[in-house]
Amino acid sequence: MSILIATSAAQADAGHKKHKMATSQEQIMVAHPWVRATPPRAKNGAAYLKVTNHGKTVEKIISASTPVANKAEIHTHLNEAGVMKMRHVPSLDIPAGGSMTFAPGGHHVMLIGLKKTLKVGDKVAITLVFEKAGKITFHADITKSGAKMGRAKVIIHSVTPDGVGGPLGTIILSNSTEGLIATPHLNGLSAGKHAFHVHMNGDCSPGIKDGIAVAALAAGGHYGHMAKHGHGHTKKHEEPHKMAGDMPDLTVGADGRSMMAVVKPGLTMAEIRGRALMIHSGPTMAHGKHAGGDHRIACGVIPK
């Protein structure tokens, strides 16, 4: 649903009923606003939408507010060396005749200090303040987390040549404007960097290679363009043959926990469902080789 929103609260309510109403300058359009539902006692939330500027000059979003939180701010995610980090954006330009999409993994309205749980089926009033158009209020539907994007929770297990072990935690996968985001919630790994990939087969079972038992061998090789077409794996990590499933290394702290999200540009949930996530014993070195050998230490199957 697309909505042209008026600048007063009364006009906003009327616009919500009529589904379409022009601003005083008929320049700003807010479309498809939604807010992710939150679990009980969640401190923060996020809103997503598309803002289009039909005017002939640049418009600027300078602030935001909502009655359901102590404050609201424009935030974005930045890809810094493969690691997604959230940043506050003091103001945001909407180009003349252009638009800006607020989406998971990119720009969003951060709802900080929630005053209540955001439940599916309810609505949230949000006000954006523009430099020229002034205040524009709209109502966003609250939807189930992940309903508006590709998303999956992968349970990660330890793996050895003897079989699949106990769970180490989860990795949340989600599509974003930056690419595929992998957010780990893991405990029990050795500190440092660990090579991290999508593998072809959704099976973490061990296997026999050259007469030797290998952990998670059933997962096959790395997912990527060469593998998809059945080609060999010669120089598979070297450009321009680097696999699509080669994710940035995961970082594990001294406490054995890994919580820092990474992003892989160009990869989507649609192409990796039913495959496996693999964590190796050491970091990715030059030309994609793994320090200490190609030891597979943790694995999880991505739900279809």
GROMACS .gro file of C-alpha atoms in nm:
model
  304
    1MET     CA    1   0.000   0.000   0.000
    2SER     CA    2   0.129   0.347  -0.094
    3ILE     CA    3   0.024   0.650   0.107
    4LEU     CA    4   0.067   1.020   0.042
    5ILE     CA    5   0.080   1.167   0.393
    6ALA     CA    6  -0.034   1.507   0.522
    7THR     CA    7   0.161   1.717   0.770
    8SER     CA    8  -0.087   1.727   1.058
    9ALA     CA    9  -0.197   1.443   1.286
   10ALA     CA   10  -0.562   1.492   1.187
   11GLN     CA   11  -0.474   1.482   0.819
   12ALA     CA   12  -0.261   1.174   0.879
   13ASP     CA   13  -0.558   0.991   1.032
   14ALA     CA   14  -0.779   1.092   0.742
   15GLY     CA   15  -0.512   0.987   0.496
   16HIS     CA   16  -0.489   0.648   0.663
   17LYS     CA   17  -0.863   0.595   0.611
   18LYS     CA   18  -0.862   0.712   0.250
   19HIS     CA   19  -0.528   0.538   0.175
   20LYS     CA   20  -0.413   0.843  -0.022
   21MET     CA   21  -0.371   1.207   0.061
   22ALA     CA   22  -0.134   1.474  -0.068
   23THR     CA   23   0.099   1.683   0.144
   24SER     CA   24   0.076   2.060   0.128
   25GLN     CA   25   0.338   2.057  -0.146
   26GLU     CA   26   0.241   1.717  -0.289
   27GLN     CA   27   0.606   1.625  -0.291
   28ILE     CA   28   0.668   1.351  -0.036
   29MET     CA   29   0.523   1.001  -0.055
   30VAL     CA   30   0.568   0.731   0.209
   31ALA     CA   31   0.503   0.377   0.087
   32HIS     CA   32   0.492   0.031   0.246
   33PRO     CA   33   0.575   0.130   0.605
   34TRP     CA   34   0.617  -0.160   0.847
   35VAL     CA   35   0.766  -0.227   1.188
   36ARG     CA   36   0.917  -0.553   1.305
   37ALA     CA   37   0.735  -0.718   1.598
   38THR     CA   38   0.942  -0.741   1.916
   39PRO     CA   39   0.965  -0.996   2.198
   40PRO     CA   40   0.850  -0.894   2.548
   41ARG     CA   41   1.080  -0.647   2.725
   42ALA     CA   42   1.271  -0.562   2.407
   43LYS     CA   43   1.443  -0.226   2.445
   44ASN     CA   44   1.453  -0.121   2.079
   45GLY     CA   45   1.266  -0.171   1.753
   46ALA     CA   46   1.299  -0.074   1.388
   47ALA     CA   47   1.073   0.067   1.117
   48TYR     CA   48   1.111   0.033   0.740
   49LEU     CA   49   0.952   0.219   0.450
   50LYS     CA   50   1.012   0.387   0.115
   51VAL     CA   51   1.023   0.767   0.085
   52THR     CA   52   0.984   0.927  -0.258
   53ASN     CA   53   1.049   1.294  -0.332
   54HIS     CA   54   0.838   1.418  -0.623
   55GLY     CA   55   0.974   1.770  -0.589
   56LYS     CA   56   1.233   1.944  -0.804
   57THR     CA   57   1.481   2.002  -0.522
   58VAL     CA   58   1.656   1.781  -0.270
   59GLU     CA   59   1.457   1.716   0.048
   60LYS     CA   60   1.618   1.622   0.378
   61ILE     CA   61   1.493   1.410   0.669
   62ILE     CA   62   1.626   1.583   0.980
   63SER     CA   63   1.460   1.392   1.266
   64ALA     CA   64   1.202   1.131   1.365
   65SER     CA   65   0.972   1.057   1.658
   66THR     CA   66   0.711   0.807   1.774
   67PRO     CA   67   0.485   0.777   2.080
   68VAL     CA   68   0.587   0.412   2.134
   69ALA     CA   69   0.953   0.489   2.216
   70ASN     CA   70   1.156   0.743   2.411
   71LYS     CA   71   1.319   0.857   2.089
   72ALA     CA   72   1.354   0.767   1.723
   73GLU     CA   73   1.660   0.813   1.503
   74ILE     CA   74   1.762   0.738   1.145
   75HIS     CA   75   2.024   0.463   1.146
   76THR     CA   76   2.207   0.265   0.881
   77HIS     CA   77   2.437  -0.037   0.860
   78LEU     CA   78   2.787   0.008   0.719
   79ASN     CA   79   2.997  -0.272   0.575
   80GLU     CA   80   3.341  -0.224   0.728
   81ALA     CA   81   3.583  -0.495   0.609
   82GLY     CA   82   3.299  -0.744   0.584
   83VAL     CA   83   3.156  -0.657   0.926
   84MET     CA   84   2.815  -0.488   0.950
   85LYS     CA   85   2.811  -0.199   1.199
   86MET     CA   86   2.516   0.025   1.289
   87ARG     CA   87   2.558   0.402   1.264
   88HIS     CA   88   2.335   0.699   1.352
   89VAL     CA   89   2.257   0.925   1.053
   90PRO     CA   90   2.196   1.288   1.167
   91SER     CA   91   2.015   1.374   0.842
   92LEU     CA   92   1.932   1.199   0.518
   93ASP     CA   93   1.895   1.350   0.171
   94ILE     CA   94   1.612   1.237  -0.058
   95PRO     CA   95   1.712   1.340  -0.412
   96ALA     CA   96   1.480   1.540  -0.634
   97GLY     CA   97   1.263   1.300  -0.829
   98GLY     CA   98   1.421   1.011  -0.640
   99SER     CA   99   1.351   0.783  -0.349
  100MET     CA  100   1.514   0.617  -0.049
  101THR     CA  101   1.423   0.267   0.067
  102PHE     CA  102   1.456   0.187   0.437
  103ALA     CA  103   1.519  -0.189   0.457
  104PRO     CA  104   1.673  -0.446   0.693
  105GLY     CA  105   2.049  -0.424   0.671
  106GLY     CA  106   2.035  -0.067   0.542
  107HIS     CA  107   1.865   0.256   0.648
  108HIS     CA  108   1.591   0.224   0.908
  109VAL     CA  109   1.410   0.426   1.174
  110MET     CA  110   1.551   0.305   1.506
  111LEU     CA  111   1.290   0.309   1.785
  112ILE     CA  112   1.497   0.351   2.101
  113GLY     CA  113   1.361   0.283   2.448
  114LEU     CA  114   1.035   0.107   2.363
  115LYS     CA  115   0.745   0.183   2.597
  116LYS     CA  116   0.557  -0.134   2.507
  117THR     CA  117   0.591  -0.461   2.320
  118LEU     CA  118   0.528  -0.424   1.946
  119LYS     CA  119   0.270  -0.691   1.864
  120VAL     CA  120   0.172  -0.832   1.525
  121GLY     CA  121  -0.147  -0.672   1.394
  122ASP     CA  122  -0.105  -0.342   1.576
  123LYS     CA  123   0.009  -0.016   1.416
  124VAL     CA  124   0.276   0.237   1.509
  125ALA     CA  125   0.249   0.612   1.445
  126ILE     CA  126   0.581   0.753   1.325
  127THR     CA  127   0.663   1.114   1.241
  128LEU     CA  128   0.944   1.216   1.008
  129VAL     CA  129   1.052   1.580   1.005
  130PHE     CA  130   1.164   1.714   0.668
  131GLU     CA  131   1.365   2.029   0.611
  132LYS     CA  132   1.106   2.177   0.369
  133ALA     CA  133   0.789   1.969   0.402
  134GLY     CA  134   0.791   1.976   0.782
  135LYS     CA  135   0.632   1.701   0.990
  136ILE     CA  136   0.483   1.401   0.813
  137THR     CA  137   0.308   1.136   1.023
  138PHE     CA  138   0.217   0.789   0.901
  139HIS     CA  139   0.102   0.458   1.051
  140ALA     CA  140   0.313   0.145   1.003
  141ASP     CA  141   0.183  -0.210   1.034
  142ILE     CA  142   0.361  -0.433   1.285
  143THR     CA  143   0.453  -0.763   1.121
  144LYS     CA  144   0.626  -1.081   1.229
  145SER     CA  145   1.005  -1.058   1.234
  146GLY     CA  146   1.139  -1.166   0.898
  147ALA     CA  147   0.801  -1.157   0.723
  148LYS     CA  148   0.917  -0.885   0.485
  149MET     CA  149   1.252  -1.038   0.394
  150GLY     CA  150   1.438  -1.364   0.344
  151ARG     CA  151   1.545  -1.486   0.686
  152ALA     CA  152   1.646  -1.811   0.853
  153LYS     CA  153   1.782  -1.937   1.185
  154VAL     CA  154   2.057  -2.197   1.148
  155ILE     CA  155   2.148  -2.418   1.445
  156ILE     CA  156   2.525  -2.468   1.448
  157HIS     CA  157   2.673  -2.794   1.584
  158SER     CA  158   3.029  -2.894   1.655
  159VAL     CA  159   3.156  -3.155   1.405
  160THR     CA  160   3.439  -3.408   1.421
  161PRO     CA  161   3.545  -3.706   1.208
  162ASP     CA  162   3.332  -3.915   1.445
  163GLY     CA  163   3.008  -3.728   1.379
  164VAL     CA  164   2.788  -3.430   1.465
  165GLY     CA  165   2.819  -3.302   1.822
  166GLY     CA  166   2.622  -3.069   2.044
  167PRO     CA  167   2.490  -2.723   1.952
  168LEU     CA  168   2.719  -2.420   1.974
  169GLY     CA  169   2.441  -2.167   1.914
  170THR     CA  170   2.277  -2.016   1.609
  171ILE     CA  171   2.350  -1.799   1.307
  172ILE     CA  172   2.070  -1.575   1.179
  173LEU     CA  173   2.075  -1.524   0.802
  174SER     CA  174   1.886  -1.237   0.640
  175ASN     CA  175   1.870  -1.056   0.308
  176SER     CA  176   1.959  -0.688   0.303
  177THR     CA  177   2.036  -0.410   0.058
  178GLU     CA  178   2.407  -0.478   0.128
  179GLY     CA  179   2.387  -0.853   0.066
  180LEU     CA  180   2.340  -1.158   0.286
  181ILE     CA  181   2.388  -1.078   0.656
  182ALA     CA  182   2.501  -1.355   0.891
  183THR     CA  183   2.459  -1.271   1.259
  184PRO     CA  184   2.622  -1.532   1.487
  185HIS     CA  185   2.516  -1.613   1.842
  186LEU     CA  186   2.781  -1.874   1.914
  187ASN     CA  187   2.970  -1.993   2.220
  188GLY     CA  188   3.250  -2.247   2.261
  189LEU     CA  189   3.481  -2.166   1.969
  190SER     CA  190   3.851  -2.081   2.001
  191ALA     CA  191   3.939  -1.711   2.003
  192GLY     CA  192   4.040  -1.543   1.677
  193LYS     CA  193   3.926  -1.550   1.315
  194HIS     CA  194   3.752  -1.851   1.162
  195ALA     CA  195   3.694  -1.913   0.790
  196PHE     CA  196   3.320  -1.926   0.722
  197HIS     CA  197   3.142  -2.056   0.411
  198VAL     CA  198   2.820  -2.180   0.257
  199HIS     CA  199   2.868  -2.540   0.139
  200MET     CA  200   2.676  -2.719  -0.134
  201ASN     CA  201   2.489  -2.990   0.057
  202GLY     CA  202   2.261  -2.966   0.359
  203ASP     CA  203   2.432  -3.250   0.543
  204CYS     CA  204   2.689  -3.218   0.823
  205SER     CA  205   2.772  -3.589   0.847
  206PRO     CA  206   3.134  -3.710   0.836
  207GLY     CA  207   3.275  -3.911   0.547
  208ILE     CA  208   3.580  -4.098   0.425
  209LYS     CA  209   3.830  -3.930   0.193
  210ASP     CA  210   4.147  -4.108   0.082
  211GLY     CA  211   4.089  -4.360   0.358
  212ILE     CA  212   4.067  -4.094   0.631
  213ALA     CA  213   3.755  -3.987   0.822
  214VAL     CA  214   3.675  -3.618   0.761
  215ALA     CA  215   3.435  -3.401   0.964
  216ALA     CA  216   3.123  -3.284   0.778
  217LEU     CA  217   3.249  -3.418   0.445
  218ALA     CA  218   2.889  -3.480   0.333
  219ALA     CA  219   2.840  -3.102   0.307
  220GLY     CA  220   3.051  -3.109  -0.009
  221GLY     CA  221   3.251  -2.816  -0.140
  222HIS     CA  222   3.191  -2.443  -0.121
  223TYR     CA  223   2.874  -2.310  -0.280
  224GLY     CA  224   2.946  -2.092  -0.581
  225HIS     CA  225   2.921  -2.046  -0.953
  226MET     CA  226   3.174  -2.315  -1.041
  227ALA     CA  227   3.012  -2.565  -0.808
  228LYS     CA  228   2.664  -2.484  -0.938
  229HIS     CA  229   2.770  -2.581  -1.290
  230GLY     CA  230   2.947  -2.896  -1.183
  231HIS     CA  231   3.301  -2.780  -1.258
  232GLY     CA  232   3.608  -2.873  -1.058
  233HIS     CA  233   3.750  -2.680  -0.767
  234THR     CA  234   4.094  -2.593  -0.903
  235LYS     CA  235   4.197  -2.251  -0.769
  236LYS     CA  236   3.843  -2.220  -0.639
  237HIS     CA  237   3.931  -1.944  -0.389
  238GLU     CA  238   4.130  -1.727  -0.629
  239GLU     CA  239   3.986  -1.436  -0.821
  240PRO     CA  240   3.798  -1.437  -1.052
  241HIS     CA  241   3.688  -1.785  -0.935
  242LYS     CA  242   3.619  -1.700  -0.572
  243MET     CA  243   3.308  -1.882  -0.458
  244ALA     CA  244   2.983  -1.695  -0.399
  245GLY     CA  245   2.951  -1.881  -0.069
  246ASP     CA  246   3.283  -1.762   0.074
  247MET     CA  247   3.171  -1.540   0.362
  248PRO     CA  248   3.396  -1.301   0.559
  249ASP     CA  249   3.569  -1.469   0.853
  250LEU     CA  250   3.381  -1.491   1.183
  251THR     CA  251   3.543  -1.321   1.482
  252VAL     CA  252   3.548  -1.502   1.817
  253GLY     CA  253   3.636  -1.318   2.137
  254ALA     CA  254   3.857  -1.433   2.421
  255ASP     CA  255   3.544  -1.561   2.597
  256GLY     CA  256   3.470  -1.800   2.311
  257ARG     CA  257   3.170  -1.603   2.191
  258SER     CA  258   3.101  -1.484   1.836
  259MET     CA  259   2.836  -1.210   1.807
  260MET     CA  260   2.963  -0.982   1.528
  261ALA     CA  261   2.760  -0.988   1.204
  262VAL     CA  262   2.926  -1.022   0.864
  263VAL     CA  263   2.787  -0.954   0.516
  264LYS     CA  264   2.840  -1.115   0.175
  265PRO     CA  265   2.745  -0.881  -0.114
  266GLY     CA  266   2.547  -1.042  -0.395
  267LEU     CA  267   2.439  -1.351  -0.203
  268THR     CA  268   2.070  -1.412  -0.121
  269MET     CA  269   1.867  -1.648   0.095
  270ALA     CA  270   1.681  -1.786  -0.208
  271GLU     CA  271   1.991  -1.955  -0.350
  272ILE     CA  272   2.129  -2.109  -0.031
  273ARG     CA  273   1.825  -2.260   0.139
  274GLY     CA  274   1.880  -2.629   0.207
  275ARG     CA  275   2.259  -2.594   0.197
  276ALA     CA  276   2.505  -2.588   0.488
  277LEU     CA  277   2.701  -2.328   0.683
  278MET     CA  278   3.057  -2.433   0.770
  279ILE     CA  279   3.305  -2.290   1.020
  280HIS     CA  280   3.673  -2.384   0.993
  281SER     CA  281   3.944  -2.407   1.258
  282GLY     CA  282   4.149  -2.109   1.137
  283PRO     CA  283   4.124  -1.784   0.940
  284THR     CA  284   4.121  -1.738   0.565
  285MET     CA  285   4.475  -1.665   0.449
  286ALA     CA  286   4.614  -1.557   0.112
  287HIS     CA  287   4.423  -1.699  -0.188
  288GLY     CA  288   4.153  -1.834   0.040
  289LYS     CA  289   4.365  -2.104   0.207
  290HIS     CA  290   4.287  -2.184   0.569
  291ALA     CA  291   4.546  -2.147   0.842
  292GLY     CA  292   4.622  -2.483   1.001
  293GLY     CA  293   4.459  -2.675   0.718
  294ASP     CA  294   4.101  -2.726   0.604
  295HIS     CA  295   3.960  -2.850   0.936
  296ARG     CA  296   3.582  -2.828   0.962
  297ILE     CA  297   3.484  -2.770   1.324
  298ALA     CA  298   3.121  -2.652   1.315
  299CYS     CA  299   2.831  -2.695   1.074
  300GLY     CA  300   2.460  -2.624   1.040
  301VAL     CA  301   2.191  -2.690   0.779
  302ILE     CA  302   2.005  -2.388   0.639
  303PRO     CA  303   1.626  -2.453   0.650
  304LYS     CA  304   1.453  -2.482   0.313
   0.00000   0.00000   0.00000
